XYZ file of C-alpha atoms in Angstrom:
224
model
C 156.188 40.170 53.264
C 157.396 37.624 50.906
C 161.389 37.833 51.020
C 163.623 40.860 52.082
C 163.282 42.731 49.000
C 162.286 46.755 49.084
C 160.902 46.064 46.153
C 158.495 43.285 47.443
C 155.270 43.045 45.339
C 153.282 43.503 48.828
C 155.615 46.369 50.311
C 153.621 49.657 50.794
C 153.361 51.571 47.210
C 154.365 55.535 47.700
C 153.683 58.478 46.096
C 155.245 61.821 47.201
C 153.957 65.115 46.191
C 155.642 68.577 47.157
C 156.817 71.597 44.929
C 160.027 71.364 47.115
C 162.896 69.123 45.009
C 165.236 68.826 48.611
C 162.321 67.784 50.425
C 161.462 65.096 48.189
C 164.890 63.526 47.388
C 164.611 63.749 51.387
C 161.434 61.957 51.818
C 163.031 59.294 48.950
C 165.699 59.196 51.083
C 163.997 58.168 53.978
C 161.380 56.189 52.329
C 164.126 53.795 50.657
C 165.578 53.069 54.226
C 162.178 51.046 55.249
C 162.443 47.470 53.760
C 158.775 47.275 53.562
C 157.634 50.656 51.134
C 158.618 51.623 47.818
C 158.367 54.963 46.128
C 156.716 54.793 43.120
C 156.818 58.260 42.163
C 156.986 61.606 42.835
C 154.757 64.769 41.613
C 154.994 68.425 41.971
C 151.946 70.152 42.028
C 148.175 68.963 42.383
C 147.150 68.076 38.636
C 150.492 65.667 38.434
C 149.366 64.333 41.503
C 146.028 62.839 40.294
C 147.283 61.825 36.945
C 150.031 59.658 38.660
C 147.771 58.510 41.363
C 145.323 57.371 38.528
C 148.146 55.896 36.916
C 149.867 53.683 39.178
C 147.193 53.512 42.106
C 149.963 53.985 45.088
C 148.983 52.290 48.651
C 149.796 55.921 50.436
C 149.836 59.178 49.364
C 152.001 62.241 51.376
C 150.655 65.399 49.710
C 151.791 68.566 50.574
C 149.285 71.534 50.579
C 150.531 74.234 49.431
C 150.979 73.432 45.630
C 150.982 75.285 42.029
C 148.345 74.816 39.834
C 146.178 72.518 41.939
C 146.580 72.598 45.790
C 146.306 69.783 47.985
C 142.888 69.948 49.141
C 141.410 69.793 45.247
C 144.415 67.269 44.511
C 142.670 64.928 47.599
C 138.852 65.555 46.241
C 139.873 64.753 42.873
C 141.780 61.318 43.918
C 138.851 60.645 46.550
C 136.807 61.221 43.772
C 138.103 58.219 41.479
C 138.872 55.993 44.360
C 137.126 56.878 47.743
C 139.610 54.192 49.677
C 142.785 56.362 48.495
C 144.841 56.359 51.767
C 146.664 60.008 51.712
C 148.870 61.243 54.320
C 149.024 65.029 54.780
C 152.403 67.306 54.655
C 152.588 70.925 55.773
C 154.414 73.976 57.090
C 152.283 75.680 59.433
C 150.218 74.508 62.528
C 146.742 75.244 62.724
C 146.868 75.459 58.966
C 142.818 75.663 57.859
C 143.755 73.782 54.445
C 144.322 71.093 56.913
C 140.889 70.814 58.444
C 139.434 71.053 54.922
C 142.114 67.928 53.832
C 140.491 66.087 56.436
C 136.961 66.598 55.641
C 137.909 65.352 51.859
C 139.276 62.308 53.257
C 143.113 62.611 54.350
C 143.555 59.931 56.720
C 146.341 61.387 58.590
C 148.091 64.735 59.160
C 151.766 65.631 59.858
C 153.795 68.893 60.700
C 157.521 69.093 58.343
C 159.165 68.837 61.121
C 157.699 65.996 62.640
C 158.292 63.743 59.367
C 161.851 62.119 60.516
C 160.623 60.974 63.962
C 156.288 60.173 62.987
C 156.517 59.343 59.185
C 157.751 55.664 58.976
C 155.057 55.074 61.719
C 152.364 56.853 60.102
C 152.851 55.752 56.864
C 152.087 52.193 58.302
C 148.879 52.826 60.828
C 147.453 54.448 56.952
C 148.504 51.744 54.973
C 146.798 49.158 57.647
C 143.416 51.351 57.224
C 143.480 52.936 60.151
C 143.332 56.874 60.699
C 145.985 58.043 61.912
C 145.477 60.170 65.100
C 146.323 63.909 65.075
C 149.083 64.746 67.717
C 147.206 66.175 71.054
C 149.326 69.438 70.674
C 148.922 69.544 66.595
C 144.995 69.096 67.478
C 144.638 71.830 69.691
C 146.346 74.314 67.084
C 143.863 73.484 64.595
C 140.563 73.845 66.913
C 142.340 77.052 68.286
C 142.679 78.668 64.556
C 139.336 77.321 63.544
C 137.939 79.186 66.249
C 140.040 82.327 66.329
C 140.202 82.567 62.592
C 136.714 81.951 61.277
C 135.958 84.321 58.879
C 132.208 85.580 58.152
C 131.809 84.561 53.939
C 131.516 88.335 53.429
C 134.505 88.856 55.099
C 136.598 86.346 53.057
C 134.914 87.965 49.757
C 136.149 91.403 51.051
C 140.011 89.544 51.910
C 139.854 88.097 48.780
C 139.449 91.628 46.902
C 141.825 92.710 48.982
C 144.492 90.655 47.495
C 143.658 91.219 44.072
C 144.862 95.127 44.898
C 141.240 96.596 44.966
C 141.199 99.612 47.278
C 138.018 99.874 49.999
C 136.087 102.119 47.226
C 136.740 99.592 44.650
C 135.643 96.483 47.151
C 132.985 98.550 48.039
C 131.233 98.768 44.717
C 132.051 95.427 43.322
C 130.581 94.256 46.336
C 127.666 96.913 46.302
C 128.054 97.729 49.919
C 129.567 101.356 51.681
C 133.227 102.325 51.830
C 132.535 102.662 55.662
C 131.115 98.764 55.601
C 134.227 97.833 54.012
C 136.523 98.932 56.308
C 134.555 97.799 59.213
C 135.337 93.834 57.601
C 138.982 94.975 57.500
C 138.796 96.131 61.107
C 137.075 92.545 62.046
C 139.268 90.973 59.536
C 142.463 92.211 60.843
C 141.790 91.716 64.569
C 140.478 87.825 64.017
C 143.430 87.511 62.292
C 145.950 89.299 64.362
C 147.323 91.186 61.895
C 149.002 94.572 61.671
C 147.378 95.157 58.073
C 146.004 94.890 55.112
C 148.874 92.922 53.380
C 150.239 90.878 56.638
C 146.171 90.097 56.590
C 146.127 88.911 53.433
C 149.787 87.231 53.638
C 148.408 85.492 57.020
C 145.410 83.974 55.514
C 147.118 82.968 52.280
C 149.323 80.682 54.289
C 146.694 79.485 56.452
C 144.347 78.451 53.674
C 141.783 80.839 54.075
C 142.048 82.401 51.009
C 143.753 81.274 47.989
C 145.615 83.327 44.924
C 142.557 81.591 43.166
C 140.202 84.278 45.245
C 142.252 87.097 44.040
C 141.711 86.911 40.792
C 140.905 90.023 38.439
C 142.829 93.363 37.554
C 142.999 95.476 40.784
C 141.989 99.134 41.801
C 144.263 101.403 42.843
């Protein structure tokens, strides 16, 4: 580093992205404490999140996942897209989360829980920054490859979630998806007990948050 400057022309470029305005001014906060990174600027959903990456090329990106417009899986395609050695750190809320897996298969190089950020970030911003991966915690890995497992939903059964959200009742599903009322509920019966939950909206509420589904999926008027 050339002089003690946090503004030194080789300290480590940042770009924050989360929908949350506390959680940001706390991640500024936190960043502006490390004499070696800058924040260069902060977005709050997906589609800001490319344009500013494109725009001022940051050395490390910590992108939430659950974001309006554009979540943070397409956000991380897109910018992997343009610039396939963007270094992007992921943020998120729940363990296990399956947006997660798919952030990692775009390209995230590194993957931390909200609550870990005071105690990991700093260090993981760094390992990133120095092209490394960073390595998911044992505990944080084991949640993942538990959900993956536990929550793998058929395609047919996603389609059927998906409807699901959108309001459609089993008759409805049923002939949008040209397949019996009976076949219908048997996914919801599968559906439910992968999932662990008590019904049809804590099913649908379940996989929302865990990425297996999005409101994208649930598109269209619904059924009653």
């Amino acid at each position: 580093m050339t002089g003690s400057s946090p503004y030194a022309t080789d300290s480590i470029g940042i770009l924050v992205v989360d929908d949350h305005p506390l959680l940001r001014d706390g991640l500024a906060a936190l960043l502006g404490l490390q004499p070696d990174m800058r924040l260069l600027a902060e977005a709050s959903d997906g589609e800001e999140a490319v344009s500013q990456y494109l725009a001022l090329r940051p050395d490390v990106v910590l992108m939430d996942l659950q974001l309006p417009r554009v979540d943070g899986v397409e956000a991380i395609t897109r910018i992997r897209h343009h610039d396939p050695r963007a270094r992007i750190i992921v943020l998120t809320t729940y363990r296990g989360d399956v947006r997660a897996v798919k952030a990692l298969q775009a390209g995230a190089s590194g993957y931390l829980l909200k609550d870990m950020l005071r105690h990991e970030l700093v260090d993981t911003i760094r390992t990133v920054h120095s092209g490394r991966r960073a390595g998911v915690p044992a505990a944080l890995a084991a949640s993942i490859a538990a959900h993956v497992v536990e929550d793998s939903l058929s395609p047919r059964e996603t389609e059927v979630l998906g409807h699901v959200a959108a309001g459609r009742s089993n008759k409805a599903i049923g002939e949008q998806m040209r397949i019996s009322e009976q076949t219908v509920k048997a996914h919801m019966k599968n559906i439910m007990e992968k999932l662990g939950a008590r019904d049809r909206t804590h099913a649908v509420t379940l996989a929302l948050k865990r990425g297996i589904i999005s409101l994208d999926d649930a598109g269209g008027d619904g059924d009653a």
